[in-house]
Short mmCIF file of C-alpha atoms in Angstrom, two decimals:
data_model
loop_
_atom_site.label_atom_id
_atom_site.label_comp_id
_atom_site.label_asym_id
_atom_site.label_seq_id
_atom_site.Cartn_x
_atom_site.Cartn_y
_atom_site.Cartn_z
CA MET A 6 42.91 108.90 -115.91
CA ARG A 7 41.53 105.50 -116.84
CA VAL A 8 41.07 104.62 -113.16
CA ALA A 9 39.39 107.94 -112.46
CA GLU A 10 36.99 107.63 -115.38
CA GLU A 11 36.27 103.89 -115.35
CA SER A 12 36.73 102.68 -111.77
CA LEU A 13 35.74 105.82 -109.88
CA ARG A 14 33.29 106.90 -112.61
CA LEU A 15 34.30 110.52 -112.39
CA PRO A 16 33.12 112.88 -115.12
CA ARG A 17 35.67 113.02 -117.91
CA HIS A 18 36.09 116.82 -117.76
CA VAL A 19 36.75 116.75 -113.99
CA ALA A 20 39.19 113.84 -114.14
CA ARG A 21 41.19 115.32 -117.00
CA PHE A 22 41.40 118.81 -115.48
CA VAL A 23 42.16 117.84 -111.88
CA LEU A 24 44.64 115.06 -112.68
CA THR A 25 46.53 117.23 -115.17
CA ALA A 26 46.73 120.11 -112.69
CA GLY A 27 47.73 117.69 -109.92
CA SER A 28 50.59 116.22 -111.93
CA ALA A 29 51.90 119.73 -112.60
CA MET A 30 51.73 120.59 -108.90
CA ASN A 31 53.57 117.42 -107.94
CA GLN A 32 56.65 118.79 -109.65
CA ASN A 33 57.09 120.96 -106.57
CA GLY A 34 57.53 117.80 -104.50
CA SER A 35 60.39 116.71 -106.74
CA ALA A 36 61.99 120.12 -106.42
CA LEU A 37 61.66 119.98 -102.66
CA PHE A 38 63.22 116.51 -102.56
CA GLU A 39 66.16 117.68 -104.67
CA GLY A 40 66.75 120.75 -102.53
CA VAL A 41 66.56 118.86 -99.25
CA THR A 42 68.89 116.17 -100.61
CA VAL A 43 71.50 118.74 -101.65
CA LEU A 44 71.35 120.47 -98.27
CA PHE A 45 71.51 117.11 -96.45
CA ILE A 46 74.62 115.99 -98.34
CA ALA A 47 76.24 119.38 -97.74
CA GLN A 48 75.65 119.00 -94.00
CA VAL A 49 77.00 115.43 -93.98
CA TYR A 50 80.24 116.61 -95.59
CA GLY A 51 80.43 119.69 -93.40
CA VAL A 52 80.21 122.09 -96.33
CA ASP A 53 78.98 125.45 -95.13
CA LEU A 54 76.78 126.98 -97.77
CA SER A 55 76.16 130.69 -97.68
CA LEU A 56 72.59 131.92 -97.77
CA THR A 57 73.14 132.90 -101.39
CA GLN A 58 74.29 129.36 -102.27
CA GLN A 59 71.30 127.85 -100.48
CA ILE A 60 68.89 130.13 -102.35
CA LEU A 61 70.69 129.30 -105.61
CA ALA A 62 70.37 125.56 -104.91
CA VAL A 63 66.66 125.81 -104.12
CA GLY A 64 66.06 128.01 -107.18
CA ILE A 65 67.81 125.55 -109.48
CA CYS A 66 65.82 122.71 -107.92
CA VAL A 67 62.52 124.49 -108.53
CA ILE A 68 63.43 125.02 -112.18
CA GLY A 69 64.76 121.48 -112.56
CA GLY A 70 61.78 119.87 -110.83
CA THR A 71 59.77 120.52 -113.96
CA GLY A 72 61.85 118.15 -116.06
CA THR A 73 62.62 115.48 -113.51
CA ALA A 74 59.21 114.84 -111.92
CA GLY A 75 57.94 112.36 -114.50
CA ILE A 76 61.13 110.33 -114.89
CA PRO A 77 61.93 107.46 -112.50
CA ALA A 78 65.14 108.40 -110.65
CA GLY A 79 65.33 111.52 -112.82
CA SER A 80 66.32 113.61 -109.82
CA LEU A 81 69.60 111.78 -109.28
CA PRO A 82 71.62 113.26 -112.17
CA PHE A 83 70.16 116.65 -111.39
CA VAL A 84 71.17 116.44 -107.72
CA ALA A 85 74.67 115.35 -108.80
CA MET A 86 74.92 118.40 -111.06
CA ILE A 87 73.88 120.76 -108.28
CA LEU A 88 76.37 119.18 -105.89
CA GLY A 89 79.13 119.78 -108.42
CA VAL A 90 78.08 123.38 -109.00
CA LEU A 91 78.11 124.12 -105.27
CA GLY A 92 81.43 122.35 -104.61
CA ILE A 93 79.89 119.55 -102.54
CA PRO A 94 81.45 116.09 -103.03
CA VAL A 95 79.32 114.24 -105.58
CA GLU A 96 80.24 110.98 -103.84
CA GLY A 97 77.60 111.93 -101.27
CA MET A 98 75.03 110.62 -103.75
CA GLY A 99 75.94 107.16 -102.44
CA LEU A 100 74.12 108.02 -99.23
CA ILE A 101 70.78 108.22 -100.99
CA LEU A 102 71.18 105.76 -103.88
CA GLY A 103 70.16 102.79 -101.76
CA VAL A 104 66.85 104.29 -100.69
CA ASP A 105 66.02 106.56 -103.62
CA ARG A 106 64.14 103.99 -105.68
CA PHE A 107 61.92 103.06 -102.74
CA LEU A 108 61.32 106.72 -101.86
CA ASP A 109 60.58 107.48 -105.51
CA MET A 110 57.88 104.80 -105.61
CA CYS A 111 56.41 106.05 -102.34
CA ARG A 112 56.31 109.65 -103.59
CA THR A 113 54.63 108.55 -106.80
CA THR A 114 52.03 106.46 -104.95
CA VAL A 115 51.16 109.29 -102.58
CA ASN A 116 50.99 111.79 -105.44
CA VAL A 117 48.66 109.62 -107.54
CA ILE A 118 46.36 108.82 -104.61
CA GLY A 119 46.26 112.50 -103.67
CA ASP A 120 45.40 113.50 -107.23
CA LEU A 121 42.60 110.92 -107.39
CA ALA A 122 41.24 112.05 -104.02
CA ALA A 123 41.24 115.66 -105.21
CA ALA A 124 39.39 114.63 -108.38
CA VAL A 125 36.74 112.83 -106.30
CA PHE A 126 36.39 115.88 -104.06
CA VAL A 127 35.93 118.22 -107.03
CA ALA A 128 33.44 115.86 -108.68
CA ARG A 129 31.39 115.67 -105.48
CA GLY A 130 31.12 119.46 -105.48
CA GLU A 131 29.68 119.59 -108.97
CA PRO A 132 25.89 119.40 -109.18
CA SER A 133 25.94 117.37 -112.41
CA GLY A 134 28.92 115.23 -111.44
CA SER A 135 27.74 114.07 -108.02
CA SER A 136 25.18 111.64 -109.42
CA THR A 137 27.77 109.82 -111.52
CA LEU A 138 30.07 108.91 -108.65
CA SER A 139 30.28 105.28 -107.73
CA ASN A 140 29.51 104.11 -104.20
CA ALA A 141 33.19 103.32 -103.73
CA ALA A 142 34.09 106.94 -104.42
CA ARG A 143 31.47 108.19 -101.97
CA SER A 144 32.44 105.97 -99.05
CA PRO A 145 34.94 107.45 -96.58
CA SER A 146 37.02 104.25 -96.46
#
């Protein structure tokens, strides 16, 4: 929020609303990552999940994405729990441990840049907010 308000000179009300909403929406990305990871490990181990088990896994991931999105590597214990519930070998976590930290940083970077871009877009659409944007925020590059 400091970058949005000080560096990009976005109106305070726009930055606070858009960035807060954006961080809540990014929880869906964590849920998607968890669900895809569980299904990937199941396929690697040749575990055939019924449609009901797949829906259960995705449903649990959507609920769990709320609590794990803001914690670095917070998805890992959650994925391990889902693997155990579905009868998939938890050792499969070793397949993603080596790359999870890097992917976590990449997801966070993309999410923050996307939230800031959305805040700039919303501020440009406001009649009172468009005059307060800095030249850096207006330029396409």
